[in-house]
mmCIF file of C-alpha atoms in Angstrom:
data_model
loop_
_atom_site.group_PDB
_atom_site.id
_atom_site.type_symbol
_atom_site.label_atom_id
_atom_site.label_comp_id
_atom_site.label_asym_id
_atom_site.label_seq_id
_atom_site.Cartn_x
_atom_site.Cartn_y
_atom_site.Cartn_z
ATOM 1 C CA MET A 242 165.277 134.573 138.097
ATOM 2 C CA ASP A 243 162.214 132.754 139.399
ATOM 3 C CA PRO A 244 159.112 134.938 139.793
ATOM 4 C CA VAL A 245 157.085 135.479 142.927
ATOM 5 C CA ALA A 246 153.476 134.430 142.306
ATOM 6 C CA LEU A 247 150.932 136.992 143.508
ATOM 7 C CA ASP A 248 147.186 136.541 143.658
ATOM 8 C CA PHE A 249 144.695 139.122 144.938
ATOM 9 C CA GLU A 250 141.161 138.602 146.167
ATOM 10 C CA THR A 251 138.986 141.690 145.704
ATOM 11 C CA CYS A 252 135.510 142.889 146.419
ATOM 12 C CA CYS A 253 133.093 142.217 143.565
ATOM 13 C CA PHE A 254 133.226 144.769 140.771
ATOM 14 C CA ALA A 255 130.083 146.651 139.807
ATOM 15 C CA PRO A 256 129.046 149.543 137.548
ATOM 16 C CA GLY A 257 131.160 152.531 138.532
ATOM 17 C CA MET A 258 133.582 150.300 140.466
ATOM 18 C CA MET A 259 135.534 148.326 137.882
ATOM 19 C CA ALA A 260 138.688 148.311 140.047
ATOM 20 C CA PRO A 261 137.271 147.337 143.455
ATOM 21 C CA PRO A 262 139.093 147.328 146.805
ATOM 22 C CA ILE A 263 141.647 144.576 147.357
ATOM 23 C CA VAL A 264 140.691 142.441 150.338
ATOM 24 C CA CYS A 265 143.674 140.118 150.707
ATOM 25 C CA ALA A 266 146.448 138.391 148.793
ATOM 26 C CA SER A 267 148.645 135.322 148.664
ATOM 27 C CA THR A 268 152.237 135.027 147.477
ATOM 28 C CA TYR A 269 154.349 132.001 146.667
ATOM 29 C CA HIS A 270 158.034 131.440 145.981
ATOM 30 C CA PRO A 271 159.979 128.232 146.696
ATOM 31 C CA GLN A 272 162.397 130.036 149.020
ATOM 32 C CA ASP A 273 159.652 131.878 150.918
ATOM 33 C CA GLY A 274 156.815 129.367 150.707
ATOM 34 C CA LEU A 275 153.139 130.293 150.662
ATOM 35 C CA ARG A 276 152.125 133.419 152.576
ATOM 36 C CA LEU A 277 148.729 135.022 153.155
ATOM 37 C CA TRP A 278 148.239 138.788 153.516
ATOM 38 C CA THR A 279 145.240 140.656 154.932
ATOM 39 C CA THR A 280 144.001 144.111 153.940
ATOM 40 C CA GLU A 281 146.148 146.155 156.321
ATOM 41 C CA GLU A 282 149.299 144.240 155.313
ATOM 42 C CA LEU A 283 148.880 144.794 151.563
ATOM 43 C CA PRO A 284 150.615 148.192 151.090
ATOM 44 C CA GLY A 285 153.761 147.084 152.939
ATOM 45 C CA MET A 286 153.834 143.703 151.197
ATOM 46 C CA CYS A 287 153.400 145.269 147.743
ATOM 47 C CA GLU A 288 156.086 147.881 148.411
ATOM 48 C CA ARG A 289 158.589 145.190 149.370
ATOM 49 C CA LEU A 290 157.594 142.833 146.563
ATOM 50 C CA PHE A 291 157.708 145.426 143.780
ATOM 51 C CA SER A 292 160.990 146.870 145.077
ATOM 52 C CA GLU A 293 162.801 143.546 144.727
ATOM 53 C CA PRO A 294 164.481 142.433 141.470
ATOM 54 C CA ALA A 295 162.494 139.188 141.245
ATOM 55 C CA PRO A 296 159.709 139.249 138.625
ATOM 56 C CA VAL A 297 156.114 139.322 139.851
ATOM 57 C CA LEU A 298 153.743 136.729 138.398
ATOM 58 C CA GLY A 299 149.966 136.943 138.101
ATOM 59 C CA HIS A 300 147.107 135.542 136.029
ATOM 60 C CA GLY A 301 145.258 138.198 134.057
ATOM 61 C CA PHE A 302 147.262 140.691 136.092
ATOM 62 C CA ALA A 303 146.031 143.773 134.204
ATOM 63 C CA TYR A 304 142.895 143.622 136.370
ATOM 64 C CA ASP A 305 144.966 143.330 139.548
ATOM 65 C CA ALA A 306 147.182 146.197 138.403
ATOM 66 C CA CYS A 307 144.134 148.440 137.939
ATOM 67 C CA CYS A 308 143.042 147.608 141.485
ATOM 68 C CA MET A 309 146.528 148.457 142.751
ATOM 69 C CA LEU A 310 146.558 151.766 140.877
ATOM 70 C CA GLU A 311 143.186 152.611 142.404
ATOM 71 C CA GLU A 312 143.933 151.535 145.969
ATOM 72 C CA MET A 313 147.651 151.644 146.703
ATOM 73 C CA PRO A 314 149.784 154.595 147.913
ATOM 74 C CA GLU A 315 151.631 156.665 145.310
ATOM 75 C CA ARG A 316 154.993 155.002 146.028
ATOM 76 C CA VAL A 317 153.567 151.541 145.351
ATOM 77 C CA ARG A 318 151.900 152.752 142.144
ATOM 78 C CA ARG A 319 155.235 154.084 140.903
ATOM 79 C CA LEU A 320 156.949 150.799 141.737
ATOM 80 C CA LEU A 321 154.271 148.955 139.747
ATOM 81 C CA TRP A 322 154.856 151.151 136.669
ATOM 82 C CA ASP A 323 158.615 150.623 137.000
ATOM 83 C CA LYS A 324 158.137 146.860 137.138
ATOM 84 C CA TYR A 325 156.178 146.943 133.890
ATOM 85 C CA GLU A 326 158.734 149.171 132.172
ATOM 86 C CA ARG A 327 161.651 146.904 133.161
ATOM 87 C CA ASP A 328 159.882 143.783 131.822
ATOM 88 C CA GLU A 329 159.810 142.342 135.338
ATOM 89 C CA MET A 330 156.162 141.297 135.206
ATOM 90 C CA ARG A 331 154.952 137.825 134.253
ATOM 91 C CA ASP A 332 151.432 136.636 133.464
ATOM 92 C CA SER A 333 150.376 133.039 132.866
ATOM 93 C CA LEU A 334 147.274 134.093 130.898
ATOM 94 C CA THR A 335 149.225 136.389 128.568
ATOM 95 C CA THR A 336 151.968 133.765 128.263
ATOM 96 C CA GLU A 337 149.428 131.216 127.094
ATOM 97 C CA ARG A 338 148.054 133.641 124.496
ATOM 98 C CA ILE A 339 151.532 133.820 122.956
ATOM 99 C CA ILE A 340 151.886 130.033 123.111
ATOM 100 C CA GLU A 341 148.522 129.636 121.364
ATOM 101 C CA ILE A 342 149.627 131.971 118.580
ATOM 102 C CA GLY A 343 152.850 130.001 118.171
ATOM 103 C CA THR A 344 151.277 126.540 118.238
ATOM 104 C CA GLY A 345 147.804 127.157 116.837
ATOM 105 C CA VAL A 346 146.307 125.178 119.742
ATOM 106 C CA ARG A 347 143.655 127.106 121.629
ATOM 107 C CA GLY A 348 141.657 126.470 124.774
ATOM 108 C CA LYS A 349 140.026 128.101 127.774
ATOM 109 C CA LEU A 350 142.241 130.532 129.681
ATOM 110 C CA ALA A 351 140.621 130.582 133.125
ATOM 111 C CA LEU A 352 143.224 129.526 135.681
ATOM 112 C CA ASP A 353 141.588 126.213 136.573
ATOM 113 C CA ASP A 354 140.980 125.238 132.914
ATOM 114 C CA LEU A 355 144.465 126.295 131.843
ATOM 115 C CA ALA A 356 146.147 124.536 134.764
ATOM 116 C CA ARG A 357 144.442 121.244 133.878
ATOM 117 C CA ARG A 358 145.982 121.452 130.392
ATOM 118 C CA TYR A 359 149.367 121.390 132.135
ATOM 119 C CA GLY A 360 148.501 118.528 134.474
ATOM 120 C CA ILE A 361 147.752 120.699 137.532
ATOM 121 C CA ASP A 362 144.545 120.224 139.504
ATOM 122 C CA VAL A 363 143.160 123.583 140.683
ATOM 123 C CA GLN A 364 140.241 123.294 143.091
ATOM 124 C CA LYS A 365 137.860 126.186 142.549
ATOM 125 C CA SER A 366 135.309 127.087 145.207
ATOM 126 C CA ILE A 367 132.011 128.899 145.625
ATOM 127 C CA VAL A 368 133.748 131.288 148.054
ATOM 128 C CA ARG A 369 135.786 132.895 145.252
ATOM 129 C CA THR A 370 133.305 135.806 145.029
ATOM 130 C CA ASP A 371 132.730 135.987 148.786
ATOM 131 C CA PHE A 372 135.816 137.837 150.026
ATOM 132 C CA GLY A 373 134.304 141.311 150.266
ATOM 133 C CA ARG A 374 133.031 140.688 153.776
ATOM 134 C CA TYR A 375 136.612 140.222 155.003
ATOM 135 C CA LEU A 376 137.780 143.682 153.943
ATOM 136 C CA GLY A 377 139.848 145.049 156.830
ATOM 137 C CA ARG A 378 139.397 141.935 158.959
ATOM 138 C CA PRO A 379 142.146 139.683 160.424
ATOM 139 C CA ILE A 380 142.957 136.260 158.989
ATOM 140 C CA SER A 381 141.512 134.620 162.115
ATOM 141 C CA ASP A 382 138.041 135.691 160.932
ATOM 142 C CA TYR A 383 138.365 133.815 157.632
ATOM 143 C CA THR A 384 136.761 130.387 157.290
ATOM 144 C CA ARG A 385 138.986 127.401 156.569
ATOM 145 C CA GLU A 386 137.674 127.247 153.000
ATOM 146 C CA HIS A 387 138.412 130.935 152.407
ATOM 147 C CA ARG A 388 141.993 130.438 153.609
ATOM 148 C CA ARG A 389 142.403 127.310 151.457
ATOM 149 C CA TYR A 390 141.140 129.024 148.330
ATOM 150 C CA MET A 391 143.082 132.191 149.075
ATOM 151 C CA GLY A 392 146.387 130.310 149.178
ATOM 152 C CA GLY A 393 145.792 127.704 146.505
ATOM 153 C CA ASP A 394 145.950 129.931 143.430
ATOM 154 C CA ALA A 395 149.401 131.391 144.121
ATOM 155 C CA ALA A 396 151.161 128.038 144.532
ATOM 156 C CA GLU A 397 149.417 126.486 141.538
ATOM 157 C CA LEU A 398 150.051 129.611 139.477
ATOM 158 C CA TYR A 399 153.790 129.334 140.085
ATOM 159 C CA THR A 400 153.845 125.684 138.944
ATOM 160 C CA LEU A 401 151.760 126.496 135.874
ATOM 161 C CA PHE A 402 154.019 129.322 134.744
ATOM 162 C CA LYS A 403 157.197 127.263 135.171
ATOM 163 C CA ARG A 404 155.766 124.611 132.861
ATOM 164 C CA GLN A 405 154.689 127.231 130.322
ATOM 165 C CA TRP A 406 158.058 128.989 130.343
ATOM 166 C CA ASN A 407 160.006 125.740 130.018
ATOM 167 C CA ARG A 408 158.374 125.143 126.632
ATOM 168 C CA GLY A 409 160.740 127.776 125.253
ATOM 169 C CA ILE A 410 158.115 129.475 123.071
ATOM 170 C CA VAL A 411 157.749 132.822 124.882
ATOM 171 C CA SER A 412 160.424 135.517 125.125
ATOM 172 C CA GLN A 413 160.664 138.004 127.978
ATOM 173 C CA ARG A 414 160.475 140.929 125.545
ATOM 174 C CA ASP A 415 157.338 139.702 123.762
ATOM 175 C CA LEU A 416 155.634 138.986 127.063
ATOM 176 C CA GLY A 417 156.547 142.450 128.393
ATOM 177 C CA ASP A 418 155.200 144.198 125.291
ATOM 178 C CA LEU A 419 151.931 142.281 125.367
ATOM 179 C CA MET A 420 151.471 142.795 129.098
ATOM 180 C CA ARG A 421 151.899 146.558 128.760
ATOM 181 C CA GLY A 422 149.374 146.593 125.926
ATOM 182 C CA ASP A 423 146.964 144.510 127.977
ATOM 183 C CA LEU A 424 147.268 146.934 130.897
ATOM 184 C CA TRP A 425 146.543 149.986 128.733
ATOM 185 C CA LEU A 426 143.507 148.289 127.199
ATOM 186 C CA ARG A 427 142.213 147.451 130.682
ATOM 187 C CA LEU A 428 142.803 151.015 131.884
ATOM 188 C CA SER A 429 140.981 152.405 128.839
ATOM 189 C CA SER A 430 138.108 149.991 129.427
ATOM 190 C CA ASN A 431 137.837 150.858 133.121
ATOM 191 C CA TYR A 432 138.258 154.608 132.984
ATOM 192 C CA GLY A 433 138.071 155.729 129.354
ATOM 193 C CA ILE A 434 140.886 157.545 127.564
ATOM 194 C CA ARG A 435 141.628 160.809 129.398
ATOM 195 C CA THR A 436 143.566 163.672 127.849
ATOM 196 C CA ASP A 437 144.214 167.406 128.102
ATOM 197 C CA PRO A 438 141.076 169.385 127.061
ATOM 198 C CA SER A 439 143.181 171.853 125.074
ATOM 199 C CA ARG A 440 144.643 168.946 123.126
ATOM 200 C CA VAL A 441 141.133 167.648 122.430
ATOM 201 C CA HIS A 442 140.108 171.035 120.998
ATOM 202 C CA GLU A 443 143.195 171.092 118.759
ATOM 203 C CA LEU A 444 142.423 167.598 117.486
ATOM 204 C CA GLU A 445 138.825 168.620 116.785
ATOM 205 C CA ARG A 446 139.994 171.725 114.876
ATOM 206 C CA SER A 447 142.525 169.862 112.714
ATOM 207 C CA THR A 448 140.056 167.051 112.075
ATOM 208 C CA GLN A 449 137.395 169.534 110.933
ATOM 209 C CA GLU A 450 139.908 171.129 108.552
ATOM 210 C CA GLU A 451 140.576 167.737 106.982
ATOM 211 C CA VAL A 452 136.830 167.044 106.728
ATOM 212 C CA ASP A 453 136.296 170.396 104.999
ATOM 213 C CA GLU A 454 139.150 169.749 102.577
ATOM 214 C CA LEU A 455 137.939 166.248 101.719
ATOM 215 C CA THR A 456 134.395 167.537 101.296
ATOM 216 C CA TRP A 457 135.624 170.184 98.868
ATOM 217 C CA VAL A 458 137.631 167.602 96.912
ATOM 218 C CA ALA A 459 134.614 165.293 96.723
ATOM 219 C CA GLN A 460 132.426 168.116 95.445
ATOM 220 C CA CYS A 461 135.009 168.977 92.799
ATOM 221 C CA LEU A 462 135.257 165.476 91.317
ATOM 222 C CA ASP A 463 133.396 164.734 88.087
ATOM 223 C CA GLY A 464 131.836 161.388 87.374
ATOM 224 C CA GLU A 465 135.190 159.961 86.260
ATOM 225 C CA GLY A 466 137.056 160.983 89.394
ATOM 226 C CA VAL A 467 138.755 163.952 87.743
ATOM 227 C CA PRO A 468 138.989 167.160 89.818
ATOM 228 C CA THR A 469 136.842 169.958 88.379
ATOM 229 C CA ARG A 470 135.805 173.442 89.389
ATOM 230 C CA LYS A 471 132.569 175.175 88.446
ATOM 231 C CA ILE A 472 133.261 178.420 86.544
ATOM 232 C CA ASP A 473 130.314 180.475 85.277
ATOM 233 C CA GLY A 474 128.043 177.475 85.796
ATOM 234 C CA THR A 475 130.303 175.084 83.863
ATOM 235 C CA ASN A 476 132.488 172.299 85.357
ATOM 236 C CA VAL A 477 136.060 172.840 84.202
ATOM 237 C CA LYS A 478 138.809 170.250 84.742
ATOM 238 C CA ILE A 479 141.607 171.483 87.006
#
């Protein structure tokens, strides 16, 4: 089943805000064409998109997923997790990593650089980091260049992925496994690894026991690596 390409534009990230607010998005599928979505339309669009059986395609989507988990309602967050678990997510960047491993040919993975390797001309723009000012504003407020850039990535992303997938190197299962790993690494990077404090204390206790045991063993070894124990001031092999 053909994927639906999804591309978000976000506010700029900064210290303490590694998953910034999502400003707008574009989607592309041959049957639906190119569509642009403003801030207020995003929750409804994401709920519909992630409820459908069609795979969702992004580029470096682990970042976008973190933004969704930070910003979207609980129902949408659950739908996102379900999509990952059912291997219904696609990612052109992660796909290319697998292709590079299989072929040994490496190159830049930014969308414009990668697209050129597949014969697709992606026109980048200086406005790509200038979407924050449109947070919560209607599409009529966007400049023509902002609208052009906003819609370009999704359509080009779809074409790129089709050409990658048609090479027959990447399996759905491998891509799903790597995408889940990529998401967890991004989550750990953004937020740190969180766990139950009582579990942390138990891990500290068991770790200290092992340290104590290894310390004792090290103290008991003679110069030849044979365990000994000091009895009445004399090292005796045990």
